[in-house]
Amino acid sequence: MKLTQNDVDHVAKLARLDLTQEEEEKLAVELSSILDYAATLQEVDLDEVQPMHGVHVGQTMMRIDVCKPSLPQEVVLHNAPEAEEDQFKVPPIWEG
Amino acid sequence: MIDFRKGLRALQKALQQGEVTPQDLVLHSLTTIEEQDSVIQAFLRTESHVAKQRAQVVTSTVTTREDNVLAGIPYALKDNMCYEGVETTCASKILAGYIPPHTATAAHRLDHAGGILIGKVNLDEFAMGSTTENSAYFSTHNPWHPDYVPGGSSGGSAAAVAAGMVPYALGSDTGGSIRQPASFCGVVGLKPTYGRVSRFGLVSYASSLDQIGPITNSVEDAAIVLSAIAGFDERDATCANVPVDDYVGALTGDVKGLRIGVAAELMGEGIDERVRNAVQKAIDLLQSLGATVVPIHLPHLSYAIATYYLIAPAEASSNLARFDGVRYGYRAPQADNLLSMYSKTRSAGFGDEVKRRILLGTYALSSGYYDAYYKRAQQMRTLIAQDFQQAYEHVDVIVAPTSPVLPFRLGEASDDPVTNYLIDICTIPVNLAGLPAISVPCDVVEGLPVGLQIIGNMFDEATILRVADTYEKHSPFAALREAKWGGAAQ
């Protein structure tokens, strides 16, 4: 699997990462080599095999649905890079 | 004279007999860190004020709770575990300044037992790496030889224990991150069964693989710490509601009749001959103590690395989406709109390896590639887990090297990611299957420690602790360790 710089750019957009031209070039090579290695999984016939999503899946227990106190608002906002009027503040979502 | 390497029982005895106080232990820890950490660089930060206050609070519990070994004894936390009021960075710039409002259940249980947090220790950023060189802050050095890496990602935890700065530490293990640094630093590291210890308060890397466990000076100490942190927690839906065994009581010192599986796939090609020889000697010793050695096969093992490096990055790409500069941590300045703030924050906040894994995972989950990569990896994971289950029909434990290579020098890791990923071959299959495993030192080669890995069946920590403890009591390592550190015999 050869990833192009365009592929890397596309995935970076999905992952909300800005990459420099240099990073894209380097990552295209590195990710291609990892995916080449991962291609060994294509050797095996896995059609009849169930995927394993995790360990003990199906054994996890539901918690009793009881309301408990939440963290106080000031505690939640304490780590916010920017907060105003008891809310997280972010740059404009739409421009103009 | 306080020596943390003598183990938790010795410290408990000294506390109970009034030879030392918790304050003395805290001061000894802080002094040792001050003396040694300029070279080792295990600690991202110490909490001397908090620790000294805690020492006073827990003093009264030391005499009254005889059964509680941990009361009044300091510990260190890998910096991907939250502790209320103490900065938690995951060794990433993106979490710089983050002060969690909550404490991880595992740390909370140590505190409940009278433990004293000394500080937070270094790791590869978000636990992604095997050398602790991926920390955004600094690299940690191996106490056996400061030119060498301590392993990773819990390299800070292993180095702090090996250097005698703390009696024990908690680490986390997603693909070997407790066991491999324990092996590199000549200490004991235990990855419990997936779900044995609550992950609440552990910053998630790959949620279906992550597990918290102890790094200690002895197998008995690992049993003591595991007893304190194991068990059901309603705040982690994946934490198992399975009874916790008596881990200390399980240390009978006897392996007679136990069946020990040895997989050709973990003792052959790709394993450094010096490591293989050390592990073979350990197997021979266990056999001489009455265990039966049974050859086993793990036919899908050669696919484990490819499987892991699709599943773990996929889960990471999802978990790390939360670091967006809105609720906590770093935010890039001067962004015109929300989307650009996200991208600028994440690009400046994450290091190279984290970006690589996020991109790999995003790709493996993206439209058109999900079935070819992520789903296939999950199907292979089923076969790898089945290989182990079939093996456990014939054996009680499986032994293998912890790392296929000896510790290497800082800066010596390859520029090629795949080459670096391959050194996780002995540990990764265990995480994929969700099994418990312990690394116990078995030899010193050219001045560097080698670890023996003992892998157990689901929730059977008791048996791997029993085998590891029996081995440790007869192992040549105790003498080699004493020669290295002096007067630190078990």
mmCIF file of C-alpha atoms in Angstrom, chain A residues 1 3 7-8 10-12 14-19 23 26-27 30-31 33-35 37-56 59-61 63 68 71 75-82 88-95, chain B residues 97-99 101 193-194 208 234 237-238 241 303 305-307 310 325-329 331 335-339 341-344 346-347 350 355-356 358-360 362-363 366 369 372-373 376-383 385 416-418 421-422 432 434 458-459:
data_model
loop_
_atom_site.group_PDB
_atom_site.id
_atom_site.type_symbol
_atom_site.label_atom_id
_atom_site.label_comp_id
_atom_site.label_asym_id
_atom_site.label_seq_id
_atom_site.Cartn_x
_atom_site.Cartn_y
_atom_site.Cartn_z
ATOM 1 C CA MET A 1 0.000 0.000 0.000
ATOM 2 C CA LEU A 3 0.177 6.333 0.474
ATOM 3 C CA ASP A 7 -3.761 10.588 1.068
ATOM 4 C CA VAL A 8 -1.844 11.848 4.079
ATOM 5 C CA HIS A 10 -6.850 13.811 3.526
ATOM 6 C CA VAL A 11 -6.327 11.712 6.672
ATOM 7 C CA ALA A 12 -4.726 14.670 8.458
ATOM 8 C CA LEU A 14 -10.028 13.978 9.190
ATOM 9 C CA ALA A 15 -7.797 13.838 12.270
ATOM 10 C CA ARG A 16 -7.737 17.650 12.653
ATOM 11 C CA LEU A 17 -3.988 17.934 12.200
ATOM 12 C CA ASP A 18 -2.123 20.554 10.157
ATOM 13 C CA LEU A 19 1.012 19.089 8.629
ATOM 14 C CA GLU A 23 5.894 16.223 7.571
ATOM 15 C CA LYS A 26 7.956 11.876 5.721
ATOM 16 C CA LEU A 27 4.643 10.469 6.958
ATOM 17 C CA GLU A 30 6.419 5.927 7.194
ATOM 18 C CA LEU A 31 2.710 5.144 7.041
ATOM 19 C CA SER A 33 5.857 1.088 5.379
ATOM 20 C CA ILE A 34 3.597 0.359 8.372
ATOM 21 C CA LEU A 35 0.675 -0.510 6.069
ATOM 22 C CA TYR A 37 3.826 -4.580 7.109
ATOM 23 C CA ALA A 38 0.137 -4.777 8.100
ATOM 24 C CA ALA A 39 -0.614 -6.294 4.698
ATOM 25 C CA THR A 40 0.569 -9.654 6.111
ATOM 26 C CA LEU A 41 -2.939 -9.883 7.586
ATOM 27 C CA GLN A 42 -4.261 -10.217 4.029
ATOM 28 C CA GLU A 43 -2.494 -13.603 3.724
ATOM 29 C CA VAL A 44 -4.932 -15.314 6.056
ATOM 30 C CA ASP A 45 -8.494 -16.353 5.273
ATOM 31 C CA LEU A 46 -10.478 -14.609 7.997
ATOM 32 C CA ASP A 47 -13.928 -14.629 6.389
ATOM 33 C CA GLU A 48 -15.447 -16.980 8.952
ATOM 34 C CA VAL A 49 -13.748 -15.416 11.982
ATOM 35 C CA GLN A 50 -15.697 -13.173 14.328
ATOM 36 C CA PRO A 51 -13.994 -9.868 15.121
ATOM 37 C CA MET A 52 -12.837 -9.423 18.721
ATOM 38 C CA HIS A 53 -13.895 -5.954 19.849
ATOM 39 C CA GLY A 54 -12.383 -6.321 23.294
ATOM 40 C CA VAL A 55 -11.814 -8.625 26.236
ATOM 41 C CA HIS A 56 -14.837 -9.834 28.286
ATOM 42 C CA GLN A 59 -19.708 -9.610 30.439
ATOM 43 C CA THR A 60 -19.643 -5.932 31.321
ATOM 44 C CA MET A 61 -22.344 -4.957 33.743
ATOM 45 C CA ARG A 63 -24.569 0.392 36.226
ATOM 46 C CA LYS A 68 -25.310 11.274 41.408
ATOM 47 C CA LEU A 71 -18.770 18.115 39.397
ATOM 48 C CA VAL A 75 -14.355 22.793 38.911
ATOM 49 C CA VAL A 76 -15.230 21.744 35.366
ATOM 50 C CA LEU A 77 -14.242 25.129 33.974
ATOM 51 C CA HIS A 78 -11.067 25.344 36.038
ATOM 52 C CA ASN A 79 -8.896 23.796 33.313
ATOM 53 C CA ALA A 80 -10.517 25.645 30.402
ATOM 54 C CA PRO A 81 -8.064 27.639 28.269
ATOM 55 C CA GLU A 82 -10.811 30.263 28.046
ATOM 56 C CA PHE A 88 -16.272 27.302 27.634
ATOM 57 C CA LYS A 89 -15.286 30.020 25.210
ATOM 58 C CA VAL A 90 -14.119 29.117 21.685
ATOM 59 C CA PRO A 91 -13.249 31.076 18.532
ATOM 60 C CA PRO A 92 -16.108 31.723 16.064
ATOM 61 C CA ILE A 93 -17.582 28.540 14.589
ATOM 62 C CA TRP A 94 -18.589 30.340 11.392
ATOM 63 C CA GLU A 95 -16.658 33.203 9.953
ATOM 64 C CA GLY B 97 -0.988 22.607 33.113
ATOM 65 C CA TYR B 98 -3.907 20.184 33.370
ATOM 66 C CA ILE B 99 -4.964 19.750 37.006
ATOM 67 C CA PRO B 101 -10.457 17.237 39.545
ATOM 68 C CA THR B 193 -5.734 -9.378 33.344
ATOM 69 C CA TYR B 194 -7.691 -6.827 31.326
ATOM 70 C CA SER B 208 -9.495 -2.403 24.860
ATOM 71 C CA GLU B 234 -18.457 0.870 39.016
ATOM 72 C CA ALA B 237 -17.594 -0.383 32.826
ATOM 73 C CA THR B 238 -14.812 -2.722 31.641
ATOM 74 C CA ASN B 241 -16.702 -8.100 38.808
ATOM 75 C CA TYR B 303 0.549 -11.540 13.016
ATOM 76 C CA ILE B 305 2.405 -6.813 15.738
ATOM 77 C CA ALA B 306 0.445 -6.008 12.578
ATOM 78 C CA THR B 307 -2.789 -6.614 14.500
ATOM 79 C CA LEU B 310 -3.883 -1.305 13.579
ATOM 80 C CA GLY B 325 -8.116 22.933 23.128
ATOM 81 C CA VAL B 326 -11.637 23.519 24.424
ATOM 82 C CA ARG B 327 -11.963 22.022 27.908
ATOM 83 C CA TYR B 328 -8.416 21.540 29.194
ATOM 84 C CA GLY B 329 -4.748 21.696 28.345
ATOM 85 C CA ARG B 331 -4.813 25.911 23.149
ATOM 86 C CA ALA B 335 -6.938 30.923 15.459
ATOM 87 C CA ASP B 336 -9.621 32.634 13.347
ATOM 88 C CA ASN B 337 -12.232 29.948 13.765
ATOM 89 C CA LEU B 338 -12.987 26.791 15.703
ATOM 90 C CA LEU B 339 -11.734 24.312 13.105
ATOM 91 C CA MET B 341 -8.087 26.256 16.509
ATOM 92 C CA TYR B 342 -8.550 22.463 16.712
ATOM 93 C CA SER B 343 -5.919 21.787 14.037
ATOM 94 C CA LYS B 344 -3.389 24.314 15.285
ATOM 95 C CA ARG B 346 -3.359 19.452 17.985
ATOM 96 C CA SER B 347 -0.485 20.036 15.563
ATOM 97 C CA PHE B 350 1.143 16.366 19.928
ATOM 98 C CA LYS B 355 0.633 12.128 15.300
ATOM 99 C CA ARG B 356 1.856 9.049 13.448
ATOM 100 C CA ILE B 358 -3.433 9.116 15.182
ATOM 101 C CA LEU B 359 -3.016 9.269 11.388
ATOM 102 C CA LEU B 360 -2.515 5.518 11.083
ATOM 103 C CA THR B 362 -7.695 7.434 11.370
ATOM 104 C CA TYR B 363 -6.689 5.820 8.090
ATOM 105 C CA SER B 366 -11.670 5.637 7.385
ATOM 106 C CA TYR B 369 -10.368 0.911 4.550
ATOM 107 C CA ALA B 372 -9.436 -4.184 5.026
ATOM 108 C CA TYR B 373 -7.538 -2.993 8.084
ATOM 109 C CA ARG B 376 -9.275 -7.747 9.715
ATOM 110 C CA ALA B 377 -7.116 -6.872 12.714
ATOM 111 C CA GLN B 378 -10.012 -7.569 15.059
ATOM 112 C CA GLN B 379 -10.597 -10.929 13.370
ATOM 113 C CA MET B 380 -6.916 -11.802 13.756
ATOM 114 C CA ARG B 381 -7.153 -10.764 17.398
ATOM 115 C CA THR B 382 -9.784 -13.482 17.849
ATOM 116 C CA LEU B 383 -7.372 -16.109 16.465
ATOM 117 C CA ALA B 385 -6.692 -15.057 21.757
ATOM 118 C CA ASP B 416 11.972 3.248 10.873
ATOM 119 C CA PRO B 417 8.755 2.880 12.930
ATOM 120 C CA VAL B 418 8.215 -0.770 11.930
ATOM 121 C CA TYR B 421 7.407 -1.784 16.740
ATOM 122 C CA LEU B 422 8.937 -5.250 16.255
ATOM 123 C CA LEU B 432 -4.416 -8.644 22.553
ATOM 124 C CA GLY B 434 -6.246 -9.752 27.648
ATOM 125 C CA MET B 458 -7.453 -15.183 32.471
ATOM 126 C CA PHE B 459 -7.700 -13.788 36.056
#
